[in-house]
Short mmCIF file of C-alpha atoms and ligand atoms in Angstrom, two decimals:
data_model
loop_
_atom_site.label_atom_id
_atom_site.label_comp_id
_atom_site.label_asym_id
_atom_site.label_seq_id
_atom_site.Cartn_x
_atom_site.Cartn_y
_atom_site.Cartn_z
CA MET W 1 17.88 22.61 10.18
CA THR W 2 18.10 23.97 6.69
CA HIS W 3 16.12 22.61 3.88
CA MET W 4 19.07 21.35 1.87
CA LYS W 5 20.51 19.60 4.85
CA SER W 6 17.38 17.67 5.53
CA ARG W 7 17.15 16.73 1.89
CA ARG W 8 20.62 15.33 2.08
CA ARG W 9 19.65 13.37 5.13
CA PHE W 10 16.65 12.09 3.27
CA LEU W 11 18.90 10.92 0.45
CA LYS W 12 21.24 9.30 2.88
CA SER W 13 18.39 7.40 4.40
CA LEU W 14 17.71 5.91 1.01
CA GLY W 15 21.24 4.60 0.84
CA ALA W 16 23.74 4.66 -1.96
CA THR W 17 21.33 3.92 -4.77
CA GLY W 18 19.13 6.83 -3.80
CA GLY W 19 22.04 9.19 -4.15
CA ILE W 20 22.48 8.44 -7.83
CA ALA W 21 19.81 10.95 -8.67
CA TRP W 22 22.28 13.65 -7.76
CA SER W 23 24.74 12.73 -10.48
CA ALA W 24 24.57 14.87 -13.58
CA THR W 25 23.64 12.03 -15.88
CA ALA W 26 20.70 10.88 -13.79
CA TRP W 27 19.48 14.43 -13.50
CA THR W 28 19.65 14.85 -17.24
CA SER W 29 17.83 11.63 -17.95
CA THR W 30 15.09 12.62 -15.51
CA PHE W 31 14.77 15.87 -17.33
CA LEU W 32 14.60 14.17 -20.70
CA VAL W 33 11.92 11.78 -19.59
CA ASN W 34 10.09 14.86 -18.51
CA THR W 35 10.22 16.66 -21.82
CA LEU W 36 9.54 13.56 -23.84
CA TRP W 37 6.43 12.55 -21.95
CA PRO W 38 4.80 9.97 -24.23
CA THR W 39 1.76 10.94 -26.19
CA SER W 40 0.58 7.40 -26.67
CA ALA W 41 -1.93 6.56 -29.34
CA ARG W 42 -5.29 5.53 -27.95
CA ALA W 43 -5.90 1.83 -28.12
CA ALA W 44 -9.28 0.22 -27.56
CA SER W 45 -10.08 -0.06 -23.87
CA ASN W 46 -8.76 -3.21 -22.24
CA LEU W 47 -11.40 -3.18 -19.59
CA ALA W 48 -14.84 -1.61 -19.57
CA ILE W 49 -16.80 -1.72 -16.35
CA ARG W 50 -19.92 -0.29 -14.79
CA VAL W 51 -19.62 1.06 -11.27
CA SER W 52 -22.77 2.00 -9.43
CA ALA W 53 -23.15 3.69 -6.09
CA LYS W 54 -26.28 2.45 -4.38
CA PRO W 55 -28.06 2.00 -1.07
CA ARG W 56 -27.77 -1.52 0.30
CA ALA W 57 -28.39 -3.35 3.55
CA VAL W 58 -25.40 -5.35 4.76
CA SER W 59 -25.22 -7.87 7.51
CA LEU W 60 -22.38 -6.65 9.71
CA PHE W 61 -23.94 -7.54 13.05
CA PRO W 62 -25.83 -10.77 13.80
CA ASP W 63 -28.93 -9.05 15.14
CA ARG W 64 -29.71 -6.39 12.58
CA ASP W 65 -28.73 -5.21 9.10
CA THR W 66 -26.93 -1.94 8.57
CA ASP W 67 -28.07 0.44 5.85
CA VAL W 68 -25.11 1.60 3.81
CA TRP W 69 -24.25 3.12 0.46
CA SER W 70 -21.84 0.99 -1.44
CA TYR W 71 -20.06 0.66 -4.77
CA ASP W 72 -20.85 -2.26 -6.94
CA ALA W 73 -19.01 -3.09 -10.17
CA GLN W 74 -19.53 -5.35 -13.17
CA VAL W 75 -17.25 -6.04 -16.10
CA LYS W 76 -18.90 -5.04 -19.38
CA THR W 77 -16.03 -6.07 -21.63
CA GLY W 78 -12.73 -7.63 -20.67
CA ASN W 79 -11.56 -10.19 -18.17
CA GLN W 80 -14.25 -10.89 -15.55
CA ASN W 81 -11.58 -11.63 -12.94
CA ARG W 82 -10.44 -8.02 -12.93
CA VAL W 83 -13.28 -7.08 -10.59
CA ARG W 84 -13.97 -8.89 -7.36
CA ALA W 85 -15.85 -8.19 -4.16
CA SER W 86 -13.68 -7.03 -1.28
CA GLY W 87 -15.78 -9.06 1.15
CA LYS W 88 -19.32 -9.25 2.41
CA GLY W 89 -19.38 -5.84 4.04
CA PHE W 90 -19.77 -2.28 2.87
CA LEU W 91 -16.39 -1.83 1.20
CA GLY W 92 -16.67 -1.60 -2.59
CA PRO W 93 -15.04 -3.91 -5.11
CA VAL W 94 -11.37 -4.39 -5.87
CA ILE W 95 -10.58 -3.50 -9.47
CA GLU W 96 -7.33 -4.77 -10.88
CA VAL W 97 -5.65 -3.07 -13.82
CA ARG W 98 -2.22 -2.89 -15.42
CA THR W 99 -0.08 0.10 -16.22
CA GLY W 100 -0.67 1.21 -19.79
CA GLU W 101 -4.12 -0.30 -20.02
CA ARG W 102 -7.13 1.72 -20.93
CA LEU W 103 -10.03 1.62 -18.50
CA ALA W 104 -13.57 2.70 -19.35
CA VAL W 105 -15.97 3.21 -16.48
CA GLU W 106 -19.65 3.92 -16.71
CA TYR W 107 -20.50 5.42 -13.35
CA VAL W 108 -24.14 5.22 -12.31
CA ASN W 109 -25.19 7.30 -9.35
CA GLU W 110 -28.02 5.47 -7.61
CA ILE W 111 -27.72 7.14 -4.23
CA PRO W 112 -30.30 9.81 -3.36
CA GLU W 113 -27.86 12.73 -3.71
CA GLU W 114 -25.34 14.15 -6.15
CA SER W 115 -21.95 12.50 -6.36
CA ILE W 116 -18.98 11.74 -8.59
CA ILE W 117 -16.06 9.28 -8.41
CA HIS W 118 -12.48 10.38 -7.85
CA TRP W 119 -9.68 7.88 -8.56
CA HIS W 120 -7.39 8.63 -5.67
CA GLY W 121 -3.73 8.64 -6.65
CA LEU W 122 -4.29 8.00 -10.33
CA ASP W 123 -2.83 10.49 -12.75
CA VAL W 124 -5.73 11.20 -15.09
CA ALA W 125 -6.98 14.14 -17.16
CA ALA W 126 -8.97 16.88 -15.41
CA ASP W 127 -12.31 15.67 -16.79
CA GLN W 128 -11.59 12.13 -15.54
CA ASP W 129 -10.60 13.13 -12.03
CA GLY W 130 -13.97 13.58 -10.34
CA HIS W 131 -13.53 17.27 -9.61
CA PRO W 132 -16.46 18.55 -7.50
CA HIS W 133 -17.82 20.51 -10.47
CA HIS W 134 -18.27 17.23 -12.38
CA THR W 135 -20.76 16.00 -9.81
CA VAL W 136 -23.81 14.28 -11.31
CA PRO W 137 -27.28 14.31 -9.73
CA SER W 138 -28.96 11.30 -8.21
CA GLY W 139 -29.85 9.03 -11.13
CA GLY W 140 -27.11 10.56 -13.28
CA THR W 141 -24.19 8.89 -14.98
CA TYR W 142 -20.62 9.87 -15.85
CA ASN W 143 -18.44 8.15 -18.39
CA TYR W 144 -14.77 7.81 -17.68
CA ASP W 145 -12.19 6.58 -20.14
CA PHE W 146 -8.53 6.87 -19.28
CA GLU W 147 -5.19 5.18 -19.50
CA ILE W 148 -3.56 3.81 -16.36
CA ALA W 149 -0.40 5.91 -16.25
CA ASN W 150 0.58 5.03 -12.68
CA ARG W 151 3.12 2.45 -11.69
CA ALA W 152 2.07 -0.62 -9.75
CA GLY W 153 0.52 0.25 -6.42
CA LEU W 154 -2.57 0.36 -4.28
CA TYR W 155 -4.99 3.11 -5.23
CA PHE W 156 -8.63 3.64 -4.36
CA PHE W 157 -11.75 5.51 -5.34
CA HIS W 158 -14.36 7.47 -3.47
CA PRO W 159 -16.96 10.23 -3.98
CA HIS W 160 -15.86 13.83 -4.42
CA PRO W 161 -18.88 16.17 -4.29
CA HIS W 162 -18.00 19.25 -2.27
CA GLY W 163 -19.55 19.38 1.19
CA LYS W 164 -21.01 15.88 0.96
CA LEU W 165 -18.17 13.44 0.62
CA GLY W 166 -17.54 12.89 4.32
CA ASN W 167 -21.04 11.54 4.74
CA GLN W 168 -20.93 9.51 1.52
CA VAL W 169 -17.66 7.84 2.48
CA ASN W 170 -18.92 7.29 6.03
CA ARG W 171 -21.94 5.48 4.61
CA GLY W 172 -19.62 3.11 2.79
CA LEU W 173 -18.61 4.53 -0.57
CA VAL W 174 -14.99 3.47 -1.02
CA GLY W 175 -13.59 1.05 -3.57
CA VAL W 176 -10.12 -0.28 -4.22
CA MET W 177 -7.92 -0.28 -7.29
CA ILE W 178 -4.77 -2.34 -7.62
CA VAL W 179 -2.38 -1.44 -10.41
CA ARG W 180 0.19 -4.00 -11.50
CA ASP W 181 3.13 -3.65 -13.85
CA ASP W 182 6.05 -5.61 -15.29
CA GLU W 183 8.56 -4.21 -12.82
CA GLU W 184 6.52 -5.50 -9.91
CA ASP W 185 5.76 -8.83 -11.60
CA SER W 186 9.46 -9.49 -12.06
CA LEU W 187 9.98 -9.44 -8.28
CA GLY W 188 7.82 -12.47 -7.69
CA LEU W 189 6.26 -10.93 -4.58
CA PRO W 190 3.74 -13.02 -2.60
CA ARG W 191 0.53 -13.17 -4.66
CA ASP W 192 -2.94 -14.61 -4.58
CA ARG W 193 -3.51 -16.38 -1.24
CA ASP W 194 -0.44 -14.66 0.22
CA GLU W 195 -1.45 -11.11 -0.70
CA HIS W 196 -4.07 -9.44 1.47
CA LEU W 197 -6.02 -6.24 1.33
CA VAL W 198 -6.09 -4.42 4.68
CA CYS W 199 -8.51 -1.51 4.43
CA ILE W 200 -8.90 0.07 7.85
CA GLN W 201 -12.01 2.13 8.60
CA ASP W 202 -13.68 3.22 11.80
CA ARG W 203 -17.39 3.99 12.07
CA ARG W 204 -19.62 5.30 14.82
CA VAL W 205 -22.21 2.59 15.23
CA ASN W 206 -25.37 3.29 17.24
CA ALA W 207 -27.58 0.90 19.18
CA ASP W 208 -29.64 0.27 16.03
CA ARG W 209 -26.46 -0.90 14.25
CA GLN W 210 -26.49 2.09 11.94
CA PHE W 211 -23.57 4.37 11.05
CA GLU W 212 -23.92 7.79 12.62
CA TYR W 213 -22.53 10.92 11.06
CA LEU W 214 -21.67 14.22 12.75
CA THR W 215 -23.79 13.32 15.74
CA GLY W 216 -21.17 15.11 17.80
CA GLY W 217 -21.92 18.39 16.03
CA MET W 218 -19.21 21.01 15.74
CA HIS W 219 -16.71 18.87 17.60
CA ASP W 220 -16.95 16.17 14.93
CA ARG W 221 -16.55 18.73 12.18
CA MET W 222 -13.51 20.36 13.72
CA MET W 223 -11.79 17.14 14.83
CA GLY W 224 -13.10 14.93 12.06
CA MET W 225 -15.44 11.99 12.41
CA HIS W 226 -14.04 9.33 14.73
CA GLY W 227 -15.89 6.06 15.19
CA ASN W 228 -16.40 3.60 18.03
CA ARG W 229 -15.96 0.42 15.97
CA LEU W 230 -13.22 -0.69 13.67
CA PHE W 231 -13.87 -2.40 10.34
CA LEU W 232 -11.48 -4.39 8.20
CA ASN W 233 -12.32 -4.50 4.49
CA GLY W 234 -15.85 -3.36 5.33
CA GLU W 235 -16.51 -6.09 7.88
CA LEU W 236 -16.24 -6.45 11.63
CA ASN W 237 -14.17 -9.61 11.34
CA GLN W 238 -10.57 -8.63 11.89
CA VAL W 239 -9.02 -12.02 11.26
CA ILE W 240 -7.17 -12.84 8.06
CA ARG W 241 -6.06 -16.44 7.64
CA ALA W 242 -2.51 -16.77 6.41
CA ARG W 243 -0.19 -19.53 5.31
CA GLN W 244 3.14 -20.26 7.02
CA GLY W 245 5.21 -18.09 4.74
CA THR W 246 5.72 -14.50 3.71
CA GLN W 247 2.55 -12.47 3.43
CA ARG W 248 2.09 -9.22 1.53
CA LEU W 249 -0.29 -6.72 3.09
CA ARG W 250 -1.76 -3.92 1.02
CA ILE W 251 -2.79 -1.45 3.68
CA LEU W 252 -5.14 1.48 3.09
CA ASN W 253 -6.41 3.87 5.72
CA GLY W 254 -9.93 4.37 4.43
CA SER W 255 -11.14 6.17 7.54
CA ASN W 256 -12.67 9.63 7.43
CA ALA W 257 -10.33 11.14 10.00
CA ARG W 258 -8.62 8.60 12.23
CA ILE W 259 -4.84 8.29 12.07
CA TYR W 260 -3.26 4.97 13.06
CA ASN W 261 0.24 4.36 14.35
CA LEU W 262 0.83 0.85 13.10
CA ALA W 263 3.07 -1.73 14.77
CA TRP W 264 3.22 -5.53 15.15
CA SER W 265 1.93 -6.99 18.42
CA ASP W 266 5.09 -9.03 19.03
CA GLY W 267 7.38 -6.05 18.67
CA ARG W 268 8.95 -7.11 15.37
CA GLU W 269 9.70 -4.42 12.84
CA LEU W 270 7.38 -3.59 9.99
CA GLU W 271 9.00 -4.29 6.65
CA ILE W 272 7.72 -1.62 4.33
CA ILE W 273 8.18 -2.15 0.61
CA GLY W 274 5.83 0.49 -0.75
CA THR W 275 3.85 3.62 -0.04
CA ASP W 276 1.11 5.60 -1.86
CA GLY W 277 2.62 5.53 -5.34
CA GLY W 278 4.01 2.01 -5.33
CA LEU W 279 7.20 0.21 -4.46
CA LEU W 280 10.10 1.86 -2.68
CA GLU W 281 13.61 1.56 -4.02
CA LYS W 282 14.36 -0.83 -1.19
CA ALA W 283 12.59 -2.29 1.81
CA HIS W 284 12.55 -0.09 4.88
CA LYS W 285 12.20 -1.46 8.40
CA THR W 286 10.58 0.48 11.18
CA GLN W 287 9.12 -0.15 14.62
CA SER W 288 5.93 1.78 13.93
CA ILE W 289 4.52 4.04 11.27
CA LEU W 290 1.79 6.66 11.16
CA LEU W 291 -0.86 6.08 8.54
CA ALA W 292 -3.25 8.96 7.90
CA PRO W 293 -6.52 8.80 5.97
CA ALA W 294 -5.86 8.00 2.28
CA GLU W 295 -2.28 6.89 2.83
CA ARG W 296 -1.23 3.38 1.78
CA LEU W 297 1.47 0.97 2.80
CA ASP W 298 2.80 -2.18 1.21
CA VAL W 299 4.15 -4.48 3.91
CA LEU W 300 5.81 -7.89 4.01
CA VAL W 301 5.67 -10.14 7.03
CA ASP W 302 7.36 -13.51 7.29
CA LEU W 303 5.27 -16.11 9.10
CA SER W 304 7.43 -19.08 8.13
CA ASP W 305 8.28 -19.86 11.75
CA PHE W 306 4.67 -19.79 12.88
CA THR W 307 2.67 -22.89 13.68
CA ALA W 308 -0.99 -23.52 12.95
CA GLY W 309 -3.28 -21.42 15.10
CA GLN W 310 -0.65 -18.87 16.08
CA THR W 311 -1.59 -15.25 15.59
CA LEU W 312 0.10 -11.94 14.97
CA SER W 313 -1.78 -8.67 15.21
CA LEU W 314 -1.27 -5.40 13.48
CA GLN W 315 -2.00 -2.80 16.11
CA SER W 316 -2.36 0.90 16.41
CA VAL W 317 -0.09 1.97 19.24
CA PRO W 318 0.13 5.31 21.03
CA ILE W 319 2.67 7.71 19.59
CA ALA W 320 5.73 7.78 21.88
CA GLY W 321 5.07 10.13 24.75
CA THR W 322 1.29 10.13 24.41
CA ALA W 323 -1.36 8.38 26.45
CA GLY W 324 -3.63 5.63 25.17
CA LYS W 325 -3.68 1.89 24.74
CA PRO W 326 -2.75 -0.20 21.73
CA PHE W 327 -5.67 -1.76 19.88
CA ASP W 328 -5.77 -4.46 17.23
CA VAL W 329 -6.47 -3.42 13.66
CA MET W 330 -6.05 -6.79 12.01
CA THR W 331 -5.02 -10.25 13.16
CA LEU W 332 -3.22 -12.79 11.03
CA GLU W 333 -4.18 -16.31 12.02
CA VAL W 334 -1.77 -18.86 10.72
CA THR W 335 -3.13 -22.00 9.11
CA SER W 336 -1.47 -25.40 8.88
CA GLU W 337 -0.58 -24.79 5.25
CA LYS W 338 3.03 -24.21 4.33
CA GLY W 339 3.60 -21.19 2.13
CA VAL W 340 6.78 -19.76 0.72
CA SER W 341 9.35 -17.65 2.44
CA TYR W 342 10.20 -14.58 0.41
CA SER W 343 12.99 -12.13 0.96
CA ALA W 344 12.91 -8.80 -0.77
CA PRO W 345 15.82 -8.13 -3.12
CA MET W 346 18.28 -5.34 -2.32
CA GLN W 347 16.61 -3.21 -4.95
CA LEU W 348 12.85 -3.49 -5.31
CA SER W 349 12.32 -0.86 -7.93
CA LYS W 350 13.67 2.26 -9.49
CA VAL W 351 12.42 5.41 -7.81
CA ASP W 352 13.89 8.41 -9.61
CA LEU W 353 14.27 11.22 -7.13
CA ILE W 354 13.09 14.53 -8.51
CA ALA W 355 16.08 16.83 -8.28
CA GLU W 356 15.35 20.05 -6.43
CA LEU W 357 17.16 21.92 -9.20
CA GLU W 358 14.33 20.94 -11.49
CA ALA W 359 11.88 23.14 -9.54
CA VAL W 360 11.15 26.52 -11.11
CA ASN W 361 10.68 27.94 -7.61
CA LEU W 362 13.68 26.34 -5.92
CA ASN W 363 14.36 29.45 -3.86
CA SER W 364 10.77 30.49 -3.28
CA PRO W 365 8.61 27.51 -2.38
CA LYS W 366 4.89 28.18 -2.44
CA SER W 367 3.69 28.10 1.14
CA PHE W 368 0.22 27.01 2.22
CA GLN W 369 -0.99 27.71 5.75
CA LEU W 370 -3.26 25.19 7.42
CA ILE W 371 -5.41 27.38 9.61
CA PRO W 372 -8.92 27.65 11.03
CA THR W 373 -11.01 30.79 10.58
CA ARG W 374 -14.13 31.94 12.36
CA ASP W 375 -16.21 31.98 9.18
CA HIS W 376 -15.05 28.87 7.39
CA GLY W 377 -13.64 26.52 10.01
CA TRP W 378 -10.55 24.66 8.73
CA THR W 379 -9.00 26.26 5.67
CA ILE W 380 -5.92 26.50 3.53
CA ASP W 381 -4.63 30.09 3.76
CA GLY W 382 -7.84 31.22 5.45
CA LEU W 383 -9.78 30.88 2.19
CA PRO W 384 -13.06 29.08 1.56
CA TYR W 385 -13.30 26.49 -1.21
CA ASP W 386 -14.02 28.20 -4.51
CA MET W 387 -15.30 25.60 -6.94
CA HIS W 388 -14.45 27.54 -10.08
CA GLY W 389 -11.24 29.42 -9.60
CA ALA W 390 -7.72 29.41 -8.27
CA SER W 391 -5.37 32.13 -7.06
CA PRO W 392 -2.21 33.11 -8.95
CA LYS W 393 -0.23 31.04 -6.46
CA GLU W 394 -2.44 28.07 -7.35
CA THR W 395 -1.78 28.49 -11.05
CA VAL W 396 1.02 26.38 -12.45
CA ARG W 397 2.61 26.35 -15.87
CA PHE W 398 2.25 23.04 -17.66
CA GLY W 399 5.54 21.16 -17.65
CA ASP W 400 6.90 22.92 -14.57
CA THR W 401 8.15 21.26 -11.44
CA GLU W 402 7.36 23.14 -8.23
CA ILE W 403 8.10 22.97 -4.54
CA TRP W 404 5.09 23.39 -2.26
CA GLU W 405 5.34 23.81 1.47
CA PHE W 406 2.48 22.95 3.81
CA ASP W 407 2.71 24.86 7.05
CA ASN W 408 1.00 23.39 10.08
CA THR W 409 2.84 25.44 12.67
CA LEU W 410 -0.12 27.64 13.49
CA ALA W 411 -2.72 25.10 14.56
CA GLY W 412 -2.65 22.14 16.86
CA MET W 413 -4.02 19.20 14.93
CA PRO W 414 -2.85 16.84 12.22
CA HIS W 415 -3.87 17.32 8.58
CA PRO W 416 -3.17 14.75 5.86
CA ILE W 417 -2.72 16.85 2.74
CA HIS W 418 -3.55 15.30 -0.61
CA VAL W 419 -2.77 16.77 -4.01
CA HIS W 420 -4.53 15.43 -7.10
CA GLY W 421 -2.66 14.65 -10.31
CA THR W 422 0.86 13.25 -10.42
CA GLN W 423 2.49 11.71 -7.39
CA PHE W 424 4.95 13.95 -5.58
CA GLN W 425 7.98 13.41 -3.36
CA VAL W 426 8.59 14.68 0.15
CA LEU W 427 11.70 16.84 0.33
CA SER W 428 11.83 17.76 3.97
CA ARG W 429 9.99 17.86 7.23
CA GLN W 430 10.93 20.74 9.50
CA SER W 431 10.36 19.07 12.84
CA GLY W 432 12.49 16.05 12.09
CA LYS W 433 10.25 14.36 14.63
CA PHE W 434 7.93 12.39 12.44
CA THR W 435 9.87 10.92 9.61
CA GLY W 436 10.99 7.71 7.99
CA ALA W 437 9.05 5.51 5.62
CA MET W 438 5.94 7.69 5.82
CA ASP W 439 7.74 10.19 3.59
CA LEU W 440 9.46 7.76 1.25
CA GLY W 441 8.75 7.00 -2.36
CA TRP W 442 6.04 8.48 -4.52
CA LYS W 443 3.29 10.05 -2.43
CA ASP W 444 -0.09 11.62 -3.05
CA THR W 445 -0.94 12.31 0.58
CA VAL W 446 1.42 13.62 3.22
CA LEU W 447 0.66 13.83 6.92
CA LEU W 448 1.23 17.20 8.57
CA MET W 449 1.56 16.69 12.28
CA PRO W 450 0.90 19.68 14.55
CA GLY W 451 3.80 22.11 14.50
CA ASP W 452 5.28 20.66 11.33
CA LYS W 453 6.14 22.11 7.97
CA VAL W 454 6.62 19.81 5.01
CA ARG W 455 8.05 20.52 1.59
CA VAL W 456 7.07 18.43 -1.40
CA ILE W 457 8.25 18.53 -5.00
CA LYS W 458 5.84 17.78 -7.80
CA ARG W 459 5.87 17.68 -11.57
CA PHE W 460 2.90 19.25 -13.32
CA ASN W 461 3.70 17.70 -16.65
CA THR W 462 0.95 15.28 -17.56
CA HIS W 463 -2.44 17.01 -17.84
CA LYS W 464 -3.62 20.59 -18.06
CA GLY W 465 -6.74 21.79 -16.30
CA MET W 466 -8.29 22.30 -12.91
CA PHE W 467 -7.63 19.92 -10.04
CA VAL W 468 -7.96 20.07 -6.26
CA TYR W 469 -5.68 19.74 -3.28
CA HIS W 470 -7.11 19.32 0.18
CA CYS W 471 -6.96 17.87 3.65
CA HIS W 472 -8.01 14.19 3.59
CA ASN W 473 -9.63 14.49 6.99
CA LEU W 474 -12.94 14.40 5.13
CA GLU W 475 -14.77 16.65 7.56
CA HIS W 476 -12.06 19.27 7.05
CA GLU W 477 -12.27 18.85 3.32
CA ASP W 478 -16.06 19.28 3.31
CA MET W 479 -15.73 22.26 5.57
CA SER W 480 -13.31 24.40 3.63
CA MET W 481 -9.91 22.79 3.64
CA MET W 482 -9.80 22.37 -0.11
CA ARG W 483 -8.70 24.59 -2.99
CA ASN W 484 -8.39 24.29 -6.74
CA PHE W 485 -5.13 24.51 -8.64
CA ILE W 486 -4.92 25.08 -12.36
CA ILE W 487 -2.26 23.75 -14.71
CA GLN W 488 -2.13 25.81 -17.91
CU1 LIG F 507 -8.91 10.85 -1.92
CU2 LIG F 507 -9.51 14.51 -3.47
O1 LIG F 507 -9.23 12.69 -2.67
CU1 LIG F 508 -7.19 12.15 -4.81
CU1 LIG F 509 -7.37 18.76 8.12
#
C-alpha cells in the first residue's frame, strides 16, 4: 500500500476529530505554534533533587540478598512528596513533576564505573540529555537543570554510557518520572490509590540469587538479554491490590530486550488512553498490544463489578500464529473497598497531528537500515557508533520537520527504535500487520517487527546540538545500533 493511503487509514482510525489536522486552519495553527516556540524566561527551579546511583543489597528472595545498583533520590528544595520510592526492590524512585516546572538534579555517580543519566522521552537541551560523551567517572557528578517541556505522561530515566548501559540497567539502574499537567488534571482520571505504576522487567537470576549478565555470550548480545524471572516495580511480588472501581495503570517496559504482548486474562479488551508521550486524543480498545523495551502505556480497567478477593491478571500472550504460553505480568487483587467507576470522555486530550506537508523531505524520507554486520554486530546502516560525529543524513536543520523511515526488511528480529529529543508521530507501517494503539499518539520509541518498515515524522524545533537515536534492545544499543544526529 502506498504511504499516503496508510496515513489516511491512520487518520481514519483516529476518528473524526483526528481528521481536523488536515484542514487548512489546523495546519496553519500547527505551523504557527512551531515558529513561535516559546522562549520562556528562566524561573527559579521548582524542585531540586539529588539522584545517586549506588550499589545496594536488596531483599528480593527470602533466602539471600541480591546485589544491585540502584537509583536513590532526595529532595534538596521543594515539595518532599515529589519523590517517593517505587517499592522495596531495585527499581529507582518515582519523581513527579509538572509541565513548565524547572527541575534541578545533582547526579552523583557512586557505582564503580562511568555513567550518566538520560531522561527518556523528555525534550531537553543537548547538554541535559545524558549523551554518552557526557559520561562522568565513578565518583563524579553532573548537574542538570531543565524545564519540563513535555506534556503529562510517564517517562523514565536510565544510564547512557556507550557500551555499558545494558549491564547498568540490568543491575537495576532505572527510575521513573511522571509528568502531570492541567489538561490531564481536568479529566479527573483515577489518582492516588487508584493509579498504579506497572514497570515490567525480566532478569536472569542464578542459584545465588544474583542477576547474571551476558552469561549466554554472543547469543545474548545478538538476541538481547532475556531473563528467567519477571519483576514488577523491582520486586518479585506481582500482586497489586485494587479497589472496586476504575484503576489507572501506568505501564513501562523497563526490560533490556524482552517484548511483551499484553492482554487481560479474562479476555476483556485493554482500554488504552495514552502511549509514550502522554494521553491519546481518545481511548482506544484492543485485545492485545505489543510493548517493546522503553515503550509506555496508560491503561484504564474497570473493576467495579469485582468482589473482594477476585483477581484479574495482565498477561503476555503469544502473538497470533506463534507458539508459546501466556504468562502473568501483574495481577490485580480486588479488595473489599469500593472505589469509583470512571468512564473516559469522548475526547481525552488534543493531539495535533503533524501534517506530512510540514516535512522538508516529504518526497524523500531519510531511510535507516537495521542490519547486522560481521565487524560490528547489530547496526544502523552498517555503521559503528561514532561518539563524536554524524553523517550528512544525520544532520538536521533547526526548525525543520523531517520524515524518517526505519527499514527492518533485511533482518529477522524486532528492534524498538528510540529517537532522543522531541516526541514524534508514526505515519505508516508497511506491513499493516502490527498496528493499532502501539503507533498512536506522541511516541519516542517505535517497534520495528521483522520485515517491517515504519515512517515517523518529527519536529527538530526545540534544541540544537548532538543527540542519539538507537535500538532500545540495550544489548543492540551497546553493540553498535546507535548513531548521533545533529540539529544545527
Ligand atoms: Cu531510553 Cu537513549 O534511551
Ligand atoms: Cu531516550
Ligand atoms: Cu535492535
